[in-house]
XYZ file of C-alpha atoms in Angstrom:
580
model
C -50.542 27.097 -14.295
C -47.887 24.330 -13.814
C -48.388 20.697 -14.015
C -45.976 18.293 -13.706
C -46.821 14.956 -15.150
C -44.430 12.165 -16.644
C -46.457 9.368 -17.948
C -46.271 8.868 -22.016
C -49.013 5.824 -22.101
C -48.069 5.416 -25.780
C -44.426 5.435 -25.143
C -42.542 3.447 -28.393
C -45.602 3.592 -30.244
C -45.455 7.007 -31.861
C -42.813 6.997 -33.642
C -40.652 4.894 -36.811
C -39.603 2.348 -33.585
C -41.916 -0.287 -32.606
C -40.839 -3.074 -30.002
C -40.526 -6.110 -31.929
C -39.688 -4.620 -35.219
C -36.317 -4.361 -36.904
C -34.465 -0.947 -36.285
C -30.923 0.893 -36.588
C -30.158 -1.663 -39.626
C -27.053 -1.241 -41.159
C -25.752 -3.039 -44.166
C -22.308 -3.760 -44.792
C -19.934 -2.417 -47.451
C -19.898 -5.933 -49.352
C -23.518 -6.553 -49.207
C -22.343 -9.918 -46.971
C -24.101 -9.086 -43.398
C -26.863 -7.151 -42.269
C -27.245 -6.119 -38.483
C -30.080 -4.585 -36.916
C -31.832 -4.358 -33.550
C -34.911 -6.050 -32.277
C -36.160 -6.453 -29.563
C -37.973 -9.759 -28.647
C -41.416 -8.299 -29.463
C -44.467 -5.883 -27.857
C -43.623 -6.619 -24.218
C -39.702 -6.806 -24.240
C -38.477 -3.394 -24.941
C -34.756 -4.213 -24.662
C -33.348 -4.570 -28.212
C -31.045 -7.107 -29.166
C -28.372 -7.118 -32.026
C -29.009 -9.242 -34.206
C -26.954 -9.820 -38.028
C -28.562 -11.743 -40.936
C -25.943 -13.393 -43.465
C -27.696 -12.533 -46.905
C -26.279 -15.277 -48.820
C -28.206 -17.913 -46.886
C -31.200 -16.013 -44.518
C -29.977 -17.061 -41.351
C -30.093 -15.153 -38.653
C -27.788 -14.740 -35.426
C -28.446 -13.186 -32.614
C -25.330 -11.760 -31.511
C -26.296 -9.855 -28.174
C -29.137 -9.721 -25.960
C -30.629 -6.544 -24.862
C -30.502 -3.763 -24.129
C -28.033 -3.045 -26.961
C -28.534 0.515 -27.459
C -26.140 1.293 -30.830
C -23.844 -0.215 -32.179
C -21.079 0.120 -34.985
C -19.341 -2.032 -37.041
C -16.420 -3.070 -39.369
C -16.354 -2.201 -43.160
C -17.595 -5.904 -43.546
C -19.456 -6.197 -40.398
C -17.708 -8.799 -39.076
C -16.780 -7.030 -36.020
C -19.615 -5.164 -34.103
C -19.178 -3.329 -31.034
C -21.711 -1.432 -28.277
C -21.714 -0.249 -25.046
C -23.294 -1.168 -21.901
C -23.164 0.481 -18.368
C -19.626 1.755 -19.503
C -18.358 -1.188 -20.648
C -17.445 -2.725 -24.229
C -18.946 -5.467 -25.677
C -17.463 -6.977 -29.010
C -18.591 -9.673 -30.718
C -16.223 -12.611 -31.019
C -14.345 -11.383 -28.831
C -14.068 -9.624 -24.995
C -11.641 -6.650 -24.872
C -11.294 -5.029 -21.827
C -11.134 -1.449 -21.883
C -9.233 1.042 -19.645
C -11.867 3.510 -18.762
C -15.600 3.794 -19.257
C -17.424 3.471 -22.755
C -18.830 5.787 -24.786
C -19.882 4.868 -28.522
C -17.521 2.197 -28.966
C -16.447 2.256 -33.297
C -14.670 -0.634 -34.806
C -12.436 0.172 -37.536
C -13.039 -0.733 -41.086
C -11.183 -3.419 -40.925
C -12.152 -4.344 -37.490
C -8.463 -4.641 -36.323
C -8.829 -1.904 -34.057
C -12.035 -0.015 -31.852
C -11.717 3.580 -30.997
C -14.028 4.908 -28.039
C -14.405 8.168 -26.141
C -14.913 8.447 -22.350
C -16.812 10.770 -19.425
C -13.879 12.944 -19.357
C -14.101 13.731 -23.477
C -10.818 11.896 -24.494
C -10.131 9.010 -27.526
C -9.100 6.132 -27.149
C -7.952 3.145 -29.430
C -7.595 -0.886 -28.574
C -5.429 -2.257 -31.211
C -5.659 -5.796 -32.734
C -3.093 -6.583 -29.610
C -5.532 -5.543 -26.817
C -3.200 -2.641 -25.947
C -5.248 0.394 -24.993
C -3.829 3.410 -25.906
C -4.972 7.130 -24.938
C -5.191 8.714 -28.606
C -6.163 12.437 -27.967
C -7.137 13.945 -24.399
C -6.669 17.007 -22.250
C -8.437 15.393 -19.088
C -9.556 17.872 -16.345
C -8.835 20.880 -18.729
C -12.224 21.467 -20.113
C -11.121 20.727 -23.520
C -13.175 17.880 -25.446
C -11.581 15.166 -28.007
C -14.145 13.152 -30.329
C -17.064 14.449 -28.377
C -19.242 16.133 -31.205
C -19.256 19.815 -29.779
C -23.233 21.269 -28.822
C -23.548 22.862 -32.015
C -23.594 19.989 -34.218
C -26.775 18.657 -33.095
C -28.595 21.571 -34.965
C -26.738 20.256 -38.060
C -27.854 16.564 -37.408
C -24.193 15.417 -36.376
C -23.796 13.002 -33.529
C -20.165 11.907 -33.889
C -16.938 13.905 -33.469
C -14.610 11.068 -34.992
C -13.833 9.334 -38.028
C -11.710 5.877 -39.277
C -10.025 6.589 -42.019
C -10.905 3.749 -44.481
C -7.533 1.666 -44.095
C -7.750 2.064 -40.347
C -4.837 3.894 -39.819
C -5.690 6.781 -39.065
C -8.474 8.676 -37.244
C -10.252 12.439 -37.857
C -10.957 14.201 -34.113
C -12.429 17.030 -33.338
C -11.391 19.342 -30.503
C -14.042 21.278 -28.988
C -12.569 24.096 -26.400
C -14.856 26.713 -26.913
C -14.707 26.838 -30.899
C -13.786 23.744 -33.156
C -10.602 22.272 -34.821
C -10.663 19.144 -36.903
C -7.033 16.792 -36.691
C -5.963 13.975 -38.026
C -4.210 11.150 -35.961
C -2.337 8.564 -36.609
C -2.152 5.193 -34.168
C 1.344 6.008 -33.717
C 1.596 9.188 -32.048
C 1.215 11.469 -35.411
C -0.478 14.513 -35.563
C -1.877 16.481 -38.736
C -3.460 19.939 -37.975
C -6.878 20.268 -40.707
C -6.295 23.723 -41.933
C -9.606 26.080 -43.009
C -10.527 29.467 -41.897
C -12.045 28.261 -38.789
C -12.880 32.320 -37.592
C -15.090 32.643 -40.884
C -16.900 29.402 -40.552
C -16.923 28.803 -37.524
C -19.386 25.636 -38.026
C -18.647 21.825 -38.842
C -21.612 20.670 -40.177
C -20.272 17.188 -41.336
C -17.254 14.861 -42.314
C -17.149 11.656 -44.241
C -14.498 9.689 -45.074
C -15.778 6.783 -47.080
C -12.646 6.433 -49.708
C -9.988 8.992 -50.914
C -9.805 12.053 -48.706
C -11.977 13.183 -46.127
C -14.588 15.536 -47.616
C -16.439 18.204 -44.851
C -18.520 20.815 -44.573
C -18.592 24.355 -42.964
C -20.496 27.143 -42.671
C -20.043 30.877 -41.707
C -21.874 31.632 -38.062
C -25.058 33.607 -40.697
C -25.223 30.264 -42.331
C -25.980 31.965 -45.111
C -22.734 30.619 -46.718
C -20.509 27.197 -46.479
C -17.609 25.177 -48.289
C -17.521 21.610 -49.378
C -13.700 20.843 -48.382
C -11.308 17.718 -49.170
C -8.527 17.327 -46.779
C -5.296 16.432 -47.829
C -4.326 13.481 -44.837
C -0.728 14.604 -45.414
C -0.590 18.017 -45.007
C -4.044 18.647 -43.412
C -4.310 21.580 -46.392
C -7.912 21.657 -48.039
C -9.375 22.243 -51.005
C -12.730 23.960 -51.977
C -15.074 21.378 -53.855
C -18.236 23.813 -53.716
C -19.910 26.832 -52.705
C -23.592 26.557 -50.490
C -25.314 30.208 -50.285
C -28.502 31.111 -49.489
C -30.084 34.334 -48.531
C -32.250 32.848 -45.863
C -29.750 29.714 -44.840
C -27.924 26.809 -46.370
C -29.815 23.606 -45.585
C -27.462 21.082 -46.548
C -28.478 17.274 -47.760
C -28.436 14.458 -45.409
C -25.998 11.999 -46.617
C -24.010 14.461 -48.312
C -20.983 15.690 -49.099
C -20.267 12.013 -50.659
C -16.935 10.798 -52.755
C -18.223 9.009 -55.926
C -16.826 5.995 -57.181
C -15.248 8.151 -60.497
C -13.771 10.503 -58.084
C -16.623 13.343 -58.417
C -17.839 15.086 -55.536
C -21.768 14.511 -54.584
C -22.991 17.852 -52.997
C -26.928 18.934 -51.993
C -27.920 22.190 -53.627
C -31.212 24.105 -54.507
C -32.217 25.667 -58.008
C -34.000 28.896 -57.496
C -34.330 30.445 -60.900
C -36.242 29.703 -64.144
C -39.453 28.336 -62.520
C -37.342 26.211 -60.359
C -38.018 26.001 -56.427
C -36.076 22.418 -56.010
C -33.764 20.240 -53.331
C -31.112 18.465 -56.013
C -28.142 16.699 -56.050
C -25.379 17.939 -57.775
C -21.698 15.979 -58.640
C -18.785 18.012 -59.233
C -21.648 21.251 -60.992
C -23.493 18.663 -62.657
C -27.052 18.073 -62.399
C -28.052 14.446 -61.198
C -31.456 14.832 -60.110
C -34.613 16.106 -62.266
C -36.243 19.230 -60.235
C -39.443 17.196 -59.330
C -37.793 15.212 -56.732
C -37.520 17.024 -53.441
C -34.096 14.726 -52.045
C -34.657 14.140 -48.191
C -31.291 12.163 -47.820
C -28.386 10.461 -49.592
C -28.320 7.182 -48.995
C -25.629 5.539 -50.706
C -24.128 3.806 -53.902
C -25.808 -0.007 -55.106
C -22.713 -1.835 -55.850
C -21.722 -3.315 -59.766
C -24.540 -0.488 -60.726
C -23.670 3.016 -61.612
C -26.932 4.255 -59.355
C -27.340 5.794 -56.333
C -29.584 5.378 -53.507
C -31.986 8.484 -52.393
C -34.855 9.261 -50.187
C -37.175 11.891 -51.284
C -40.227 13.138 -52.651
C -42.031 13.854 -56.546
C -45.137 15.155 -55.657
C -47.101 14.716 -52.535
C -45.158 15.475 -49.466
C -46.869 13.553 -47.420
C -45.041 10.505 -48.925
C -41.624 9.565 -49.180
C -40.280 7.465 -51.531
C -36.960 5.581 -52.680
C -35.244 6.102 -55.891
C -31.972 5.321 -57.714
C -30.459 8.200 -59.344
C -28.442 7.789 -62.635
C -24.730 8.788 -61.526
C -22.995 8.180 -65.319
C -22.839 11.460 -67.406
C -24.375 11.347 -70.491
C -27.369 11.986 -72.710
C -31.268 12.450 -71.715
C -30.642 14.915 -68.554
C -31.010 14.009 -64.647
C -33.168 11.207 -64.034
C -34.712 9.041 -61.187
C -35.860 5.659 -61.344
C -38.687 5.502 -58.101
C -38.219 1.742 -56.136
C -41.308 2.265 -53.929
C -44.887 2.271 -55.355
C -47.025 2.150 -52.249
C -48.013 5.543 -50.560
C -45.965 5.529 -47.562
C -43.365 7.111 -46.044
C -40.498 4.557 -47.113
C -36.850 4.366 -45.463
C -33.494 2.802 -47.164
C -30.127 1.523 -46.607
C -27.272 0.155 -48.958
C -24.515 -1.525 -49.346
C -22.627 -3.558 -52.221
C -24.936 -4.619 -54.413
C -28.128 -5.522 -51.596
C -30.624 -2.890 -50.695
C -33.122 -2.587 -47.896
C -36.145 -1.143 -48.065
C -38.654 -1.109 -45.408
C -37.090 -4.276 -43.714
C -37.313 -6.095 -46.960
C -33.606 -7.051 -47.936
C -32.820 -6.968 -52.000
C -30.235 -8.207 -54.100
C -31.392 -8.273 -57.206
C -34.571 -9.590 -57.990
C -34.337 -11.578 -54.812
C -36.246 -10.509 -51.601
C -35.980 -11.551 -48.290
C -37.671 -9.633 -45.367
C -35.463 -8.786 -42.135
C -37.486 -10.945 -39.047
C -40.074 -9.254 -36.798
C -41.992 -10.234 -33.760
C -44.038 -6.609 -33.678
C -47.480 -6.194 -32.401
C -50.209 -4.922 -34.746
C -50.359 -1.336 -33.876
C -53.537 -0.498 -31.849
C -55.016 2.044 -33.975
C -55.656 1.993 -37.484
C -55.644 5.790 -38.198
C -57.559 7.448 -41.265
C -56.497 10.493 -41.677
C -58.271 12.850 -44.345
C -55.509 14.756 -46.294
C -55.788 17.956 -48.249
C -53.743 20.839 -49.357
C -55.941 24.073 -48.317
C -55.243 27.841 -48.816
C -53.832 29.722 -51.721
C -50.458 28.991 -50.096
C -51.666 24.682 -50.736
C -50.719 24.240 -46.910
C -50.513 20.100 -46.468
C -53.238 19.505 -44.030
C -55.253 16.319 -42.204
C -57.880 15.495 -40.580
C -58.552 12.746 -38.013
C -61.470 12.108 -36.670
C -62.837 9.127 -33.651
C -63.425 5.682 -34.948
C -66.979 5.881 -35.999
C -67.475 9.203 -36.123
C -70.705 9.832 -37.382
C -70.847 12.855 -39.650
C -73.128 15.885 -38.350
C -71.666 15.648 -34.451
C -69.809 18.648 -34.015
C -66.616 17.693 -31.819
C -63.914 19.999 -30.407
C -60.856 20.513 -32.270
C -57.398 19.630 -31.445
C -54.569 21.435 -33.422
C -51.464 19.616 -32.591
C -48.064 20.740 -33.712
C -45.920 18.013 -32.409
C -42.065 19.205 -32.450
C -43.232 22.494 -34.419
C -42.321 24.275 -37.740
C -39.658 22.399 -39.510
C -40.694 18.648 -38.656
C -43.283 17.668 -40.936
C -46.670 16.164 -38.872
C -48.909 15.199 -42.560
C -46.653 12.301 -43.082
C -48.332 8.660 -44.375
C -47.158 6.871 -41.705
C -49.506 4.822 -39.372
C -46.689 5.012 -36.509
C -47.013 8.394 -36.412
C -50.696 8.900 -36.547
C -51.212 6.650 -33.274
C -51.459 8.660 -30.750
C -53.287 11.458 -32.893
C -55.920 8.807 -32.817
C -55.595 7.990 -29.178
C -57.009 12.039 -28.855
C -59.240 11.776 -31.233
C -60.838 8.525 -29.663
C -61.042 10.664 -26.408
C -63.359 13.023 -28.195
C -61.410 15.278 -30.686
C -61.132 16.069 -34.321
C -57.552 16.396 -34.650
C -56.209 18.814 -37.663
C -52.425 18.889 -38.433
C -51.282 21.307 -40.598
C -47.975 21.219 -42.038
C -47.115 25.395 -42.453
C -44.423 27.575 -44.395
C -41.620 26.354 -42.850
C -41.799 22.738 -42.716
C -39.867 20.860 -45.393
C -40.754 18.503 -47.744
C -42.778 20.899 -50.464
C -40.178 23.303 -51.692
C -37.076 25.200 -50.515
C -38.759 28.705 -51.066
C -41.781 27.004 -48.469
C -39.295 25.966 -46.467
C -37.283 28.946 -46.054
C -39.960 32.228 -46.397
C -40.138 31.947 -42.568
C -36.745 33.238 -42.014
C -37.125 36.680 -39.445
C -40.968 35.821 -39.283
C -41.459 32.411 -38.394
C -44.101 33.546 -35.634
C -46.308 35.170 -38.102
C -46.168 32.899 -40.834
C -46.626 30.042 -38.962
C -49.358 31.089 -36.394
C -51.308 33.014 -39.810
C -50.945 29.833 -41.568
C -52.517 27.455 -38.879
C -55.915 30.088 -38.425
C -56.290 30.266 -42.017
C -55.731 26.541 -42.949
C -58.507 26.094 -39.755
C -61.022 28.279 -41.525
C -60.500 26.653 -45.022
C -61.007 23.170 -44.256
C -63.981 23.893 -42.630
C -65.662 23.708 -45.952
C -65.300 20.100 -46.084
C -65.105 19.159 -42.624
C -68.069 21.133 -41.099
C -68.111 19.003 -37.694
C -65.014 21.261 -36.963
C -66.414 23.191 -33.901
C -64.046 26.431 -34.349
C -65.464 27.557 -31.160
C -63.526 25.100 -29.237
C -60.277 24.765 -30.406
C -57.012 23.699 -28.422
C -53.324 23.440 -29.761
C -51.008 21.403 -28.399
C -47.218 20.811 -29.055
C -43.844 20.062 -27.593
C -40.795 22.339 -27.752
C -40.980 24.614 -30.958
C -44.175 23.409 -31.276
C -44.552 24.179 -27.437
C -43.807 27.660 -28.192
C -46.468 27.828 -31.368
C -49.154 27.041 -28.476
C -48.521 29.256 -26.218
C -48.219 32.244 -29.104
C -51.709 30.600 -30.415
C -53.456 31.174 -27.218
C -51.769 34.016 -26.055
C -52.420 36.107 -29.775
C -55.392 34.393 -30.936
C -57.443 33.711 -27.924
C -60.531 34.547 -29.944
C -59.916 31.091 -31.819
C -57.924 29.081 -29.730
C -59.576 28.680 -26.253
C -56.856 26.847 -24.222
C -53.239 24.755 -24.915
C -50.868 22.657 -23.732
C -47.273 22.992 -23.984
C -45.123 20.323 -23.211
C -41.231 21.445 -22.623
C -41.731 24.607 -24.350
C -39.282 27.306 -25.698
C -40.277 30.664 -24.065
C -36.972 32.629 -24.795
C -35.296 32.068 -27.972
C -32.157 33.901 -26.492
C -31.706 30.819 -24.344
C -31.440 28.407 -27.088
C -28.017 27.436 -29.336
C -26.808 29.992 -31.509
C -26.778 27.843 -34.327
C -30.706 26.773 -34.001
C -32.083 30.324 -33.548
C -29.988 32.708 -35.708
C -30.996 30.281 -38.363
C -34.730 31.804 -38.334
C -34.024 34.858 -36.674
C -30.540 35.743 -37.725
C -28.106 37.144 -35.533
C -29.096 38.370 -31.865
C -27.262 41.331 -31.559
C -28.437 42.617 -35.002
C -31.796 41.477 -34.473
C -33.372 42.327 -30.792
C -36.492 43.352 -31.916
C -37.049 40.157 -33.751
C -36.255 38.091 -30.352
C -38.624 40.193 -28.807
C -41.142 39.667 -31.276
C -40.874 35.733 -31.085
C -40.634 35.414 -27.143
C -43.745 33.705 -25.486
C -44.965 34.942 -22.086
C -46.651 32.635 -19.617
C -49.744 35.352 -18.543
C -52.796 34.220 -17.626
C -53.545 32.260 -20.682
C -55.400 28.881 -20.349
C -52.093 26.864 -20.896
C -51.007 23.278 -19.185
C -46.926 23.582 -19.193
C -45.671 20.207 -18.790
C -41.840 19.145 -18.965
C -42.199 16.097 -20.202
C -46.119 15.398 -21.484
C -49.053 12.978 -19.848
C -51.527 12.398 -21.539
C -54.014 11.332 -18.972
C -53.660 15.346 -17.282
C -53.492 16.863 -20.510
C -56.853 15.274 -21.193
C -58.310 16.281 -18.356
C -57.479 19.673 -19.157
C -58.155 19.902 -22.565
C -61.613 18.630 -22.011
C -62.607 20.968 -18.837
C -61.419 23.760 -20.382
C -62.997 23.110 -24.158
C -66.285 21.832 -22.786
């Protein structure tokens, strides 16, 4: 059957955002100013940019809402956004000569660079003069306009400021990719790497020094961490990423370290080892017992840097400050955040913000918020189950009283490879919201998820149907045990996308466990999706049409709700008619 319904009732309350509360912060590279967005609390859902001076707490709004993103200057003097194609700067109005799209001052905030509809760069200098940088309007050919591919690699952005200002990294997107540097005079450097053999820019940064990127082959079984000379455009080969499955590079990385080594994410697989690690220039920063999640930064006058990750349960994540000096004792990490929780950073200079708590120092000052209590106060009950120690959790209704045997609701959210067992009461709201409406809901976080080990991560590769849907039945049966008010005779699964696809496979292969789902936007083809996303599990198409086959979800006859978008109130009707 399909249902179209478009009603999220818990919209901007499921997630890390919450109206009122501080979001998108940024620090800036002097520790001086720190900008975020907020809007003016639970009923105003139009963010506002707002910048608080860390010297003395106050606080400035510096644009009312909506204020989408922003960027700023080295310093963050100079912020820009854009709104209904036109820029905004604060402390100043520029007027552009086309429409707006993701509007970047420079680090010095002399200049703003922008791209446009038709996929060309363009620069206003400190003189107002708007100049058209890079372009091939009308030709199909795209110019700072991150190219479809990078999204599967987490890249948003297709240019870069070069640190002085002077110059600015562009990619050109006309079918495959080409990185160039461009000077505000009319200069042109080609970036030189053996584009036909890695075909795939994962990501640039160009903090200080050269730019530093990284490629990989089309397998993605193999990449290069590159420096680029800005004068001849040749490059160099920092490091090596291979993997047998595929290369899962670090967030936040590759990174230039103040002594000139090169920071680079890696993975030790031998000796006992299954770990996520940081490595500078082959050297060993990080002990194996931290799983790193994402780079964050450098604290200024220390020789640490910032990381997000995880020692133990992956249900939490935690900040730490890794040890960047070489010397005696081995890799070490100092954890910053003692509370279970799932805990988010940001640097720069010598302050540090931690979940909307400012720091320099030993002094503390929290970022303002106007946000609502949220309206559930979720309990889930969290276990690892199976041989395979699958992370697992169990919600049940507010006052659940134990012996009442309640239908079960298996929800996958966005699928294998986002985490759903995380200890964050954002995320657990609407869980709750189902659970209140007469469900036990059971997450299970299966092989192919990150956050426990690469090897966990990655043993789905070719068989991600299999391992995952085996995974979810058995973790099912095993936490039975200790949850006996789990009626297995009336189980549905519901997810979105990936996790779309998981619920369909559930119902279609299992029906003898899972009696109906819902699948909101679901993948049904995997042929239809990017390259880059589905050769990563399945490898490459051509080689592998069996394996496409295998993973392809039929609509049939199966008691399924397909919704494009999800709402909730339809869903629940279904869910309960059909588990009754």
């Amino acid at each position: 059957m399909l249902v179209v319904v478009e009603y999220p009732e818990l919209a901007g309350r499921s997630g890390r955002f919450r109206f009122g509360a501080p979001h998108a912060v940024t620090v800036g590279e002097d520790g001086a100013r720190v900008a975020f967005l907020r809007s003016a609390g639970p009923h105003d859902a139009a963010p506002a940019l707002w910048v608080l001076t860390v010297a003395t707490g106050a606080v400035t709004k510096i644009a009312d809402g909506p204020v989408e993103a922003y960027a700023g200057s080295a310093d963050l003097a100079v912020l820009a956004w854009a709104r209904d194609g036109r820029l905004h700067c604060s402390g100043s109005t520029l007027a552009a000569a086309a429409p707006v799209h993701g509007p970047r001052p420079d680090p010095t905030g002399r200049a703003i660079g922008y791209t446009t509809p038709d996929a060309t760069l363009r620069v206003i200098g400190a003189d107002g003069d708007d100049q058209l940088l890079a372009g091939e309007p009308g030709s199909g050919v795209a110019w700072g306009v991150a190219e479809p591919a990078a999204a599967e690699f987490g890249r948003d952005r297709g240019w870069w400021w070069s640190p002085d200002g002077s110059r600015i990294l562009a990619v050109r997107s006309a079918g495959t990719v080409s990185l160039h540097l461009l000077d505000l005079y009319g200069g042109w450097v080609d970036v030189h790497w053996d584009r036909e053999t890695y075909p795939y820019l994962v990501d640039v940064r160009w903090t200080a020094g050269n730019p530093l990127m990284t490629v990989l082959r089309r397998s993605q079984q193999h990449g290069l961490v590159l420096s680029v000379d800005p004068r001849t455009g040749e490059t160099q080969v920092h490091a090596e990423l291979a993997d047998a499955r595929w290369v899962e590079p670090v967030a936040g990385t590759p990174l230039l370290l103040p002594d000139g080594r090169v920071l680079v994410g890696g993975e030790l697989a031998h000796d006992g080892f299954d770990a996520r690690c940081l490595f500078a220039d082959g050297s060993l920063l990080t002990p194996p017992e931290l799983y790193v999640r994402r780079v964050v930064g450098m604290l200024g006058g220390t020789q640490e840097l910032i990381v997000e990750g995880t020692d133990g349960e992956p249900a939490e994540q935690h900040v730490y400050a890794v040890r960047t000096a070489l010397g005696g004792g081995g890799a070490k990490a100092r954890r910053l955040t003692d509370r279970p929780g799932w805990h988010h950073a940001e640097a720069g200079g010598d302050v540090l913000v931690i979940d909307d708590v400012v720091r320099r120092g030993a002094a503390t000052r929290p970022l303002p918020t106007d946000a609502a209590p949220l309206p559930y106060a979720p309990q889930p009950v969290l276990a690892r189950v199976t041989d395979r120690r699958l992370p697992a959790a169990v919600l049940y209704p507010s006052g659940h009283v134990t012996g009442s045997r309640l239908p079960v609701l298996v929800e996958l959210g966005a699928g294998p490879g986002h985490q759903q067992v995380v200890l964050d009461p954002a995320r657990w709201q609407e869980r709750q919201w189902w659970a209140d409406a007469g469900f036990i809901v059971v997450s299970v976080d299966t092989r192919g998820t990150p956050g426990v080990t690469p090897c966990f991560e990655k043993v789905v590769h070719r068989r991600l149907a299999d391992v995952a849907l085996t995974d979810q039945i058995d973790a099912l049966h095993a936490l039975t045990g200790k949850h006996p008010d789990l009626e297995l005779g009336r189980v549905a699964a519901r997810g979105t996308g990936l996790g779309g696809w998981l619920a369909m496979l559930a119902v279609q292969r299992r029906p003898d466990l899972f009696r109906c789902g819902v699948a909101i936007d679901p993948v049904t083809d995997w042929t239809e999706l990017p390259p880059a996303y589905a050769e990563r599990y399945l490898g490459n198409r051509t080689d592998n049409a069996e394996i496409y086959d295998h993973h392809a979800a039929a609509l049939g006859q199966a008691p399924l709700l397909i919704s494009p978008t999800g709402g909730l109130s339809e869903e629940l009707r279904f869910l309960t008619r059909e588990c009754a």
